[in-house]
XYZ file of C-alpha atoms in Angstrom:
710
model
C 85.876 38.728 42.333
C 85.820 40.248 38.821
C 86.347 37.473 36.291
C 85.834 39.632 33.159
C 89.335 39.058 32.018
C 89.075 35.228 31.952
C 91.257 32.498 33.386
C 94.986 33.283 33.753
C 97.016 30.080 33.137
C 100.368 30.174 35.019
C 103.256 27.831 34.575
C 105.411 27.903 37.770
C 108.916 26.517 37.276
C 110.781 25.607 40.551
C 112.899 22.613 41.501
C 111.490 22.704 45.092
C 108.201 20.830 44.658
C 106.930 21.665 48.193
C 107.514 25.426 47.636
C 105.916 25.252 44.185
C 102.827 23.452 45.672
C 102.620 26.059 48.408
C 102.852 28.923 45.973
C 100.091 27.502 43.779
C 97.803 27.186 46.832
C 98.291 30.800 47.891
C 98.053 32.186 44.285
C 94.682 30.517 43.869
C 93.535 31.994 47.269
C 94.641 35.455 46.143
C 92.826 35.385 42.761
C 90.515 32.678 41.628
C 91.191 33.631 37.968
C 94.726 32.167 38.387
C 95.206 28.499 37.432
C 98.666 27.162 38.287
C 100.584 24.302 36.743
C 104.128 23.373 37.812
C 107.259 22.167 36.237
C 110.515 21.147 38.005
C 113.015 22.300 35.437
C 113.485 24.441 32.294
C 113.302 21.591 29.780
C 109.985 20.417 31.187
C 108.649 23.987 31.073
C 109.666 24.579 27.459
C 107.828 21.407 26.384
C 104.599 22.766 27.843
C 104.535 26.321 26.468
C 102.334 25.341 23.589
C 99.623 24.122 25.888
C 98.248 27.654 26.303
C 100.234 29.343 28.956
C 99.533 33.013 29.822
C 102.430 33.622 32.199
C 105.637 31.893 33.283
C 106.925 32.245 36.867
C 110.416 30.834 37.347
C 113.081 30.443 39.974
C 116.653 31.517 39.077
C 118.806 28.765 40.578
C 117.651 25.345 39.149
C 119.408 22.231 38.046
C 120.259 22.214 34.346
C 119.240 25.621 32.806
C 118.947 28.581 35.172
C 115.965 30.869 35.209
C 117.842 33.350 32.949
C 118.574 30.630 30.367
C 114.931 29.557 30.461
C 113.875 33.215 29.870
C 116.221 33.502 26.844
C 114.745 30.221 25.369
C 111.132 31.472 25.952
C 111.949 34.874 24.365
C 113.284 33.142 21.234
C 109.811 31.675 20.337
C 107.422 33.698 22.645
C 108.730 37.283 22.701
C 105.543 38.710 24.276
C 104.748 36.006 26.786
C 104.894 37.487 30.358
C 107.787 36.021 32.348
C 108.322 36.765 36.052
C 111.603 35.807 37.699
C 110.654 34.817 41.242
C 113.807 33.887 43.050
C 115.411 33.700 46.435
C 118.800 34.480 44.974
C 118.617 38.238 44.446
C 121.357 40.580 43.359
C 121.793 43.602 41.105
C 123.855 41.438 38.717
C 121.015 38.932 38.317
C 118.362 41.642 38.033
C 120.434 43.464 35.351
C 120.957 40.169 33.432
C 117.225 39.437 33.667
C 116.284 42.921 32.360
C 118.703 42.513 29.432
C 117.171 39.118 28.532
C 113.690 40.736 28.464
C 112.109 39.733 31.744
C 108.624 41.159 32.356
C 108.988 41.447 36.179
C 111.565 40.605 38.861
C 110.489 39.533 42.443
C 112.630 38.261 45.285
C 111.267 35.556 47.607
C 110.647 36.798 51.128
C 109.483 35.434 54.429
C 105.764 35.154 55.314
C 102.764 34.815 52.946
C 102.224 38.379 52.088
C 104.610 37.938 49.168
C 102.024 35.794 47.383
C 99.596 38.696 47.201
C 102.341 40.791 45.496
C 103.129 37.891 43.112
C 99.471 37.352 42.269
C 99.078 41.105 41.499
C 102.238 41.117 39.319
C 100.927 38.152 37.310
C 97.482 39.608 36.755
C 98.959 43.061 35.766
C 101.420 41.434 33.364
C 98.838 39.264 31.590
C 96.209 42.025 31.397
C 98.763 44.426 30.008
C 99.582 42.006 27.194
C 95.904 41.367 26.421
C 95.095 45.122 26.462
C 98.002 45.800 24.131
C 96.738 43.162 21.663
C 93.219 44.583 21.759
C 94.494 48.116 21.399
C 96.736 47.089 18.457
C 93.731 45.758 16.488
C 91.709 48.918 17.116
C 94.631 51.164 16.379
C 95.331 49.371 13.120
C 91.819 50.047 11.872
C 92.013 53.691 12.840
C 95.447 54.180 11.293
C 94.178 52.946 7.924
C 91.629 55.777 7.965
C 93.920 58.694 8.944
C 97.389 57.612 7.773
C 97.358 59.824 4.755
C 96.121 62.962 6.534
C 98.995 65.493 6.883
C 96.726 67.551 9.148
C 93.150 67.412 10.456
C 89.755 67.284 8.945
C 86.756 68.877 10.652
C 83.075 69.735 10.652
C 81.961 72.826 12.476
C 79.001 75.223 12.791
C 79.161 78.512 10.738
C 79.396 80.707 13.810
C 82.105 83.288 14.708
C 83.618 80.956 17.313
C 83.647 78.014 14.820
C 82.367 75.382 17.383
C 83.650 71.957 16.209
C 81.230 69.039 15.808
C 83.788 66.475 14.597
C 87.659 66.474 14.243
C 89.925 63.761 13.006
C 93.612 63.403 12.247
C 96.674 65.206 13.706
C 94.535 67.373 15.999
C 96.809 67.301 19.042
C 99.929 67.566 16.994
C 98.609 70.789 15.438
C 96.957 72.425 18.443
C 98.092 70.695 21.629
C 94.447 69.878 22.436
C 92.942 66.395 21.972
C 89.973 65.832 19.633
C 87.550 65.111 22.497
C 88.221 68.586 24.054
C 87.203 70.284 20.839
C 84.209 68.078 20.175
C 82.813 68.459 23.709
C 83.156 72.251 23.476
C 85.692 72.418 26.251
C 87.934 74.087 23.802
C 86.407 76.319 21.134
C 88.349 76.825 17.925
C 87.509 80.496 17.336
C 87.781 81.604 20.946
C 90.657 79.486 22.302
C 92.874 78.517 19.303
C 92.419 81.049 16.434
C 94.737 83.958 16.968
C 92.799 87.074 18.139
C 94.428 89.256 15.464
C 93.141 86.993 12.563
C 89.574 86.261 13.774
C 87.734 89.068 12.039
C 89.535 88.644 8.722
C 89.098 84.905 8.837
C 85.292 85.350 9.315
C 84.885 87.855 6.576
C 86.848 85.789 3.983
C 84.982 82.539 4.743
C 81.577 84.186 4.602
C 82.434 85.854 1.280
C 83.399 82.465 -0.199
C 80.443 80.357 1.035
C 77.991 83.031 0.012
C 78.261 81.769 -3.502
C 78.538 78.134 -2.313
C 82.233 78.180 -3.234
C 85.246 76.733 -1.489
C 87.630 78.816 0.453
C 91.361 78.859 1.179
C 92.802 80.901 3.990
C 96.017 81.352 5.876
C 95.972 82.347 9.501
C 97.681 81.929 12.835
C 96.676 79.804 15.808
C 97.837 79.627 19.404
C 98.568 76.141 20.610
C 97.776 74.858 24.117
C 101.442 75.552 25.082
C 101.183 79.155 23.828
C 103.100 78.617 20.608
C 102.041 80.516 17.513
C 101.742 78.584 14.246
C 100.633 79.340 10.706
C 97.815 77.249 9.236
C 96.459 76.743 5.747
C 92.752 75.760 5.557
C 90.560 74.713 2.635
C 86.849 74.221 3.218
C 83.261 74.482 1.889
C 79.746 74.848 3.195
C 77.436 71.838 3.824
C 73.802 72.378 2.789
C 70.586 70.534 3.479
C 67.461 71.697 1.650
C 69.344 74.765 0.493
C 70.163 75.678 4.123
C 73.812 75.968 5.256
C 74.100 73.514 8.227
C 77.812 73.232 8.668
C 81.412 73.939 7.384
C 83.668 70.989 6.438
C 87.321 71.312 5.542
C 90.936 70.378 5.976
C 93.662 72.174 8.037
C 97.395 71.714 7.871
C 100.451 73.361 9.397
C 102.461 75.650 7.042
C 104.527 77.425 9.632
C 107.741 75.620 8.805
C 108.548 78.013 5.978
C 108.078 80.955 8.362
C 110.275 79.274 10.969
C 112.959 78.514 8.349
C 113.155 82.179 7.380
C 113.292 83.324 10.970
C 115.893 80.728 11.860
C 118.063 81.911 8.950
C 117.895 85.469 10.273
C 118.634 84.322 13.862
C 121.413 82.031 12.714
C 123.093 84.878 10.830
C 122.848 87.105 13.857
C 124.273 84.380 16.194
C 127.146 83.719 13.770
C 128.054 87.383 13.654
C 127.908 87.536 17.488
C 130.110 84.393 17.844
C 132.539 85.745 15.252
C 133.029 88.961 17.166
C 132.816 87.669 20.689
C 134.724 84.402 20.317
C 137.584 83.761 22.701
C 139.513 82.353 19.774
C 141.230 84.430 16.968
C 139.312 84.194 13.691
C 139.907 85.648 10.261
C 138.589 84.948 6.803
C 140.945 85.331 3.815
C 140.657 84.824 0.064
C 142.667 82.524 -2.267
C 145.425 85.162 -2.433
C 145.914 85.114 1.307
C 144.346 88.519 1.868
C 142.531 89.014 5.194
C 138.965 90.246 4.595
C 137.417 89.775 8.004
C 139.396 89.723 11.262
C 137.547 89.443 14.557
C 138.083 91.446 17.723
C 140.111 88.770 19.480
C 142.649 88.521 16.628
C 143.100 92.343 16.676
C 143.466 92.315 20.436
C 146.116 89.474 20.516
C 148.172 90.938 17.642
C 147.935 94.537 18.749
C 146.458 95.873 15.475
C 143.338 97.876 14.678
C 140.752 96.114 12.552
C 141.423 98.489 9.616
C 145.120 97.669 9.818
C 144.555 93.840 9.467
C 142.072 94.091 6.568
C 144.142 93.754 3.432
C 147.151 92.169 5.288
C 148.559 88.860 3.957
C 148.299 85.831 6.374
C 152.076 85.139 6.206
C 152.695 88.680 7.457
C 151.164 87.655 10.836
C 152.157 83.926 10.749
C 155.921 83.810 10.496
C 155.875 79.945 10.317
C 154.613 79.992 6.647
C 155.354 81.672 3.399
C 153.224 82.495 0.384
C 154.303 79.467 -1.637
C 153.682 76.860 1.066
C 150.423 78.469 1.988
C 149.189 78.524 -1.650
C 150.168 74.739 -1.950
C 148.033 73.908 1.139
C 144.969 75.894 -0.142
C 145.206 74.335 -3.618
C 144.833 70.837 -2.182
C 141.712 71.711 -0.210
C 138.254 70.971 -1.573
C 135.145 72.849 -0.385
C 134.432 71.666 3.178
C 137.975 70.356 3.738
C 139.802 71.377 6.913
C 143.455 71.284 8.040
C 145.117 71.625 11.423
C 148.686 72.676 12.091
C 150.723 74.647 14.529
C 152.246 78.038 13.722
C 153.767 81.159 15.264
C 152.098 84.546 15.190
C 154.017 87.889 15.381
C 152.534 90.790 17.195
C 152.744 94.457 16.168
C 155.584 94.940 18.648
C 157.637 92.152 17.102
C 157.102 89.510 19.810
C 155.746 86.086 18.892
C 153.670 83.291 20.420
C 152.742 79.775 19.411
C 149.281 78.993 18.032
C 147.161 76.013 16.978
C 145.568 76.784 13.585
C 142.405 75.200 12.151
C 141.652 76.310 8.507
C 138.517 75.314 6.554
C 137.644 76.053 2.888
C 134.219 77.587 2.272
C 132.451 78.747 -0.893
C 130.851 82.114 -1.246
C 129.563 83.442 -4.612
C 131.682 80.876 -6.400
C 134.808 82.387 -4.838
C 136.921 80.159 -2.461
C 137.347 81.674 0.995
C 139.215 80.214 3.955
C 138.058 80.549 7.545
C 140.903 80.398 10.043
C 140.454 79.834 13.705
C 143.598 80.143 15.956
C 144.269 79.599 19.624
C 147.210 80.736 21.716
C 148.969 77.539 22.968
C 151.706 79.230 25.011
C 150.437 77.679 28.302
C 149.990 74.288 26.645
C 153.584 74.315 25.429
C 154.697 75.206 28.977
C 152.659 72.328 30.371
C 154.169 69.957 27.782
C 157.639 70.957 28.728
C 156.834 70.561 32.402
C 155.296 67.070 31.737
C 158.393 66.012 29.916
C 160.519 67.098 32.806
C 158.260 65.270 35.268
C 158.423 62.135 32.984
C 162.117 62.126 33.038
C 162.318 62.613 36.780
C 159.802 59.980 37.607
C 160.770 57.319 35.051
C 163.049 55.593 37.608
C 160.348 55.855 40.260
C 157.876 54.123 37.980
C 160.283 51.296 37.435
C 160.372 50.812 41.276
C 156.559 50.390 41.592
C 155.137 46.960 42.497
C 152.117 47.438 40.045
C 152.674 46.811 36.372
C 153.140 50.074 34.398
C 153.355 50.637 30.665
C 153.113 53.418 28.091
C 150.877 52.784 25.110
C 150.627 54.774 21.911
C 147.451 55.434 20.033
C 148.104 52.501 17.784
C 147.807 50.202 20.903
C 151.573 49.393 21.055
C 153.755 49.287 24.172
C 156.366 52.053 24.128
C 157.746 51.429 27.632
C 157.130 48.939 30.415
C 158.382 48.858 34.003
C 160.324 46.117 35.762
C 157.157 44.804 37.537
C 155.427 44.208 34.161
C 158.382 42.240 32.943
C 158.398 40.122 36.157
C 154.633 39.672 36.449
C 153.902 38.789 32.798
C 156.913 36.559 32.248
C 158.071 38.215 28.956
C 161.387 39.954 28.425
C 161.321 43.703 28.020
C 162.212 43.314 24.339
C 159.262 40.869 23.749
C 156.810 43.234 25.533
C 157.957 46.215 23.454
C 156.896 44.314 20.312
C 153.421 43.604 21.741
C 150.366 45.591 22.837
C 147.351 45.401 25.136
C 145.565 43.061 22.758
C 148.375 40.426 23.336
C 147.968 40.308 27.143
C 144.168 40.844 27.337
C 142.703 37.605 25.822
C 139.207 38.280 27.089
C 138.977 41.735 25.545
C 138.028 42.300 21.941
C 140.657 44.259 19.954
C 137.869 46.713 18.788
C 136.971 47.263 22.487
C 140.625 48.130 23.203
C 140.615 50.526 20.271
C 137.445 52.172 21.542
C 138.931 52.539 25.053
C 142.062 54.204 23.686
C 140.003 56.450 21.337
C 137.699 57.410 24.287
C 140.408 58.377 26.769
C 139.455 61.596 28.619
C 141.805 64.495 28.107
C 141.677 65.137 31.879
C 141.209 62.571 34.528
C 141.655 58.790 34.732
C 139.822 55.908 33.077
C 139.517 52.830 35.384
C 138.222 49.422 34.299
C 138.853 45.695 35.060
C 140.226 43.040 32.665
C 142.347 39.959 32.773
C 146.052 39.621 31.888
C 147.518 36.412 30.588
C 151.100 35.696 31.355
C 153.552 34.039 28.999
C 152.885 30.677 30.925
C 149.150 31.004 30.324
C 148.275 32.075 33.884
C 145.230 34.506 34.003
C 145.495 37.360 36.468
C 142.512 39.689 37.098
C 143.688 43.273 37.216
C 142.291 46.739 37.702
C 143.612 49.229 35.087
C 143.963 52.957 35.730
C 144.843 54.914 32.564
C 145.479 58.544 31.728
C 146.848 60.683 29.016
C 150.427 62.033 29.370
C 153.029 63.561 27.111
C 155.910 61.189 26.492
C 158.842 61.928 24.201
C 156.938 64.652 22.410
C 153.661 62.807 21.774
C 150.422 62.188 23.631
C 150.323 58.630 24.924
C 148.504 56.520 27.588
C 150.046 55.728 30.955
C 148.435 52.523 32.362
C 148.883 51.085 35.788
C 147.617 47.498 36.355
C 146.968 46.271 39.916
C 146.530 42.643 40.712
C 143.057 42.134 42.203
C 143.133 38.294 42.536
C 142.599 38.538 46.292
C 139.666 40.921 45.941
C 138.005 38.720 43.340
C 138.368 35.697 45.564
C 136.674 37.608 48.367
C 133.879 38.550 46.060
C 133.392 34.958 44.987
C 133.284 33.801 48.578
C 130.789 36.489 49.466
C 128.614 35.641 46.515
C 128.687 31.956 47.345
C 127.655 32.838 50.977
C 124.811 35.066 49.889
C 123.642 32.325 47.533
C 123.555 29.762 50.293
C 121.652 32.138 52.619
C 119.214 33.377 50.099
C 118.410 30.170 48.263
C 119.288 27.136 50.316
C 117.958 28.613 53.657
C 115.142 30.892 52.410
C 113.280 28.224 50.468
C 112.754 25.679 53.298
C 112.015 28.558 55.681
C 109.270 29.852 53.336
C 107.806 26.356 53.144
C 107.836 26.072 56.896
C 106.129 29.476 57.399
C 103.514 28.673 54.775
C 102.751 25.295 56.285
C 102.584 26.976 59.743
C 99.843 29.316 58.574
C 97.917 26.374 57.034
C 98.325 24.515 60.370
C 97.041 27.514 62.303
C 93.831 27.405 60.260
C 93.203 23.794 61.174
C 94.147 23.783 64.915
C 94.806 26.061 67.856
C 97.932 25.512 69.896
C 99.996 27.726 72.105
C 103.068 26.262 70.509
C 102.341 27.685 67.020
C 102.954 31.265 68.175
C 106.415 30.364 69.419
C 107.142 28.660 66.104
C 106.001 31.760 64.225
C 108.323 33.875 66.435
C 111.181 31.559 65.610
C 110.496 31.861 61.858
C 110.376 35.622 62.128
C 113.712 35.573 63.999
C 115.280 33.312 61.373
C 114.156 35.657 58.632
C 115.649 38.594 60.417
C 118.870 36.704 60.858
C 119.020 35.758 57.161
C 118.358 39.373 56.186
C 121.135 40.625 58.427
C 123.569 38.020 57.175
C 122.886 39.037 53.587
C 123.410 42.697 54.476
C 126.656 41.864 56.172
C 127.778 39.728 53.257
C 127.114 42.563 50.850
C 129.038 44.984 52.994
C 132.150 42.970 52.020
C 132.099 44.858 48.735
C 130.345 47.980 50.048
C 129.584 50.245 47.065
C 128.315 53.717 47.473
C 126.880 56.274 44.996
C 127.062 59.581 46.872
C 124.784 62.442 45.949
C 123.158 65.307 47.861
C 120.443 64.019 50.174
C 118.292 65.656 52.850
C 119.170 64.068 56.169
C 115.690 64.696 57.690
C 113.860 63.041 54.794
C 116.083 59.903 54.899
C 115.719 59.638 58.769
C 111.907 59.910 58.647
C 111.725 57.302 55.848
C 113.955 54.886 57.702
C 111.815 55.228 60.843
C 108.721 53.953 58.995
C 110.520 50.712 58.166
C 111.343 49.845 61.735
C 108.942 48.246 64.318
C 109.014 51.196 66.676
C 105.987 50.349 68.969
C 105.574 53.366 71.292
C 108.956 55.003 70.475
C 109.124 58.587 69.273
C 111.383 60.149 66.644
C 112.431 63.815 66.924
C 114.119 65.567 63.935
C 116.475 68.480 64.772
C 118.526 68.337 61.609
C 118.475 70.585 58.545
C 120.063 70.919 55.147
C 121.680 68.225 52.912
C 124.871 66.136 52.919
C 126.676 64.115 50.289
C 125.903 60.431 50.875
C 124.532 57.247 49.302
C 120.840 57.462 50.141
C 120.333 53.703 50.314
C 123.334 53.206 52.692
C 122.365 56.199 54.891
C 118.878 54.676 55.151
C 120.451 51.385 56.225
C 122.548 53.273 58.898
C 119.492 54.948 60.378
C 117.392 51.736 60.327
C 120.027 49.866 62.376
C 120.477 52.743 64.867
C 116.683 53.059 65.325
C 116.213 49.330 65.683
C 118.960 49.189 68.295
C 117.516 52.077 70.222
C 113.989 50.550 70.262
C 115.241 47.012 71.216
C 117.453 48.229 74.045
C 115.853 51.549 75.122
C 112.703 50.174 76.681
C 109.037 51.226 76.199
C 108.544 54.853 74.962
C 112.140 55.530 74.129
C 112.728 58.784 72.276
C 115.306 58.925 69.459
C 116.676 62.336 68.293
C 118.517 63.065 65.032
C 120.350 66.381 65.301
C 122.972 68.574 63.662
C 126.518 68.704 65.102
C 129.669 70.429 63.927
C 130.947 68.559 60.890
C 128.035 66.114 60.666
C 125.029 64.690 62.637
C 124.245 62.659 65.731
C 121.609 60.065 66.670
C 120.735 60.006 70.441
C 118.255 57.993 72.472
C 117.130 58.502 76.122
C 117.385 54.809 76.971
C 119.676 53.133 79.513
C 122.791 53.726 77.289
C 125.854 51.580 76.720
C 128.452 51.181 79.452
C 131.743 53.062 78.791
C 133.717 49.830 79.056
C 131.782 48.322 76.143
C 131.731 51.344 73.799
C 134.855 50.296 71.873
C 133.316 46.876 71.073
C 129.868 47.805 69.856
C 131.020 48.107 66.199
C 132.552 44.727 66.116
C 130.743 41.984 64.177
C 128.787 39.736 66.478
C 128.720 42.072 69.501
C 125.374 42.005 71.329
C 124.092 42.540 74.855
C 120.802 40.769 74.285
C 119.181 38.480 71.737
C 120.284 40.520 68.709
C 122.401 39.216 65.847
C 125.300 41.459 66.736
C 125.467 42.770 63.095
C 123.453 45.937 63.229
C 126.036 48.273 64.696
C 128.796 46.568 62.808
C 126.959 47.600 59.607
C 126.615 51.111 60.934
C 130.364 51.288 61.363
C 131.019 49.868 57.833
C 128.554 52.385 56.191
C 130.327 55.281 58.022
C 133.755 53.968 56.988
C 132.655 53.616 53.327
C 131.688 57.326 53.307
C 134.963 58.404 54.994
C 133.085 59.508 58.150
C 134.256 59.160 61.758
C 131.806 57.631 64.191
C 132.002 58.002 67.999
C 129.816 56.558 70.677
C 129.339 58.683 73.895
C 126.693 59.106 76.543
C 123.750 61.385 75.711
C 122.650 64.249 77.853
C 119.832 62.044 79.296
C 122.181 59.126 79.795
C 121.224 57.196 76.672
C 123.482 56.175 73.765
C 124.672 58.968 71.357
C 126.322 58.162 68.055
C 128.199 61.081 66.493
C 129.102 61.123 62.774
C 131.749 63.702 61.662
C 133.803 64.399 58.563
C 130.464 64.588 56.648
C 130.703 66.431 53.324
C 128.101 69.073 52.403
C 127.140 69.732 48.711
């Protein structure tokens, strides 16, 4: 085994001494570079970090400090020390917390000994990565000191029409898109592959004329980068002579195309602005300090019913009947260059009819003369919606008061404007007391700045949903789910919030988390020790009983995995997205022990589903078909109207039992009885209907309908 990297000193922290000892044994077997020392808790581990540790491997659930707390303490003094969280208590929350704390890697304990090969590989990779980074940093520092001050590239080339490069240094790839090695090897030739074809002859002639008198030369020319971009270069160089013979050209090249780009961007920006001005869906005009319209756009002319020539020279108060010359002049006088104002007005058409507008005016400077750009939008429909919302508010105010959930109206200053009867009853304050309060007074766990950010970030359309805790007048804390949306209330935009008590849901989540913790940590560790010891025993003796023990261990692992899956289904979360059914089915088939079974795919297209959950559904159906279908069973995944079906040609399921198969614990053999229960829960979480019928060949056929397509 390659030992060029030297010994890797690992500190394994686990409160289970037997498991820690077993892990050390297998790590040394996997890689003889690994030397393992153990510690039973975080405090012991911290006291030994200065003894020359290359990597820390730690469990999560330990007495005293947890694995995450140990990680945070290690990061405080050893920010670059590899740290691998190796735990039986796995969850997305723990993984997210570990990543936030700076964990190097995260690995969940599993059954069997194959996990130790994975762990050994993760340890070696993490340590070698750190060592490589340290070596690279030293080399890079030396190189950076040489080329830090080069705003381009230096070169040495032969004096030939193709300018073949012998040496290049500096910002070679930034300038050309090619790395320095490609130029030095001759894979890329400066004159043939980079220098713009239209500039090659002139470049050659000018350089030759300069070096003929042993002078220096300065030239500007274009290049084409690897990506096909054209850039302008400035180059200064001179000839290199040995015994009066020209042997090379040396010089410096830098990019000067930014000036060219700025000029082109200015031209393009001007053209775009002109196009936006004329094609904008909003009404736009530019007027001077006297209120005279100089530039009306096409939309303004169309909405008002005037020709462009008719509007030029018109005063703004002649089209906006909500202002007069004096009030307009007062507004403009208070505006500095760059200032903007927003207000609502009323425009009058050529036929005398009017419509409401929202007006944005901004002062700009042009040739030392103040000009005012005005962008206006017809808000007739918005006014109608506001009137309708006000009507709806009045009609539904009594209905809101009859809701069981707490409801309140909040202004943008985070103050309650109205509360319903349920809020008064649930929080224990009188209505008068609540109307003098705000969200910050009943959300003790939420920072006031966070409340302000939530209010400021409210979407104009849609609902914002989040969880928080409400504290009653008596000090009771109630977990709630808040659904908030913007509405019009008494003429102003406010926030309508509905708070739903989720105490029962939180309690279920806590019970499920505790259950998963017991299964993953308290059961998995001793089972791993037993499995490891069994393999060691098998190396020392041969007994027919050992195989039965191994089968029992495998069965226990499967049971633990299934129990964990079922526990997590209690809070089944899905993240639907378009997925190809055939791809997911084929991938799931590879994860199941299928023996001589055969999978047939007769499904096309995509559906909207959570890929992970759909994979779980297929795995359980395939496993059920293989376990109960007998040798050589064939499983088919096919399209049906409104969804897809999974069919096998096994013995099938009696009609009298088909209503029971999706119940937790149902089994006809030695299974756990959870597989088809999980299938039913995955379908329900997606909003699908699932039906079990007999297949054409007499086997079981599971039909899923109500499936959404992208």
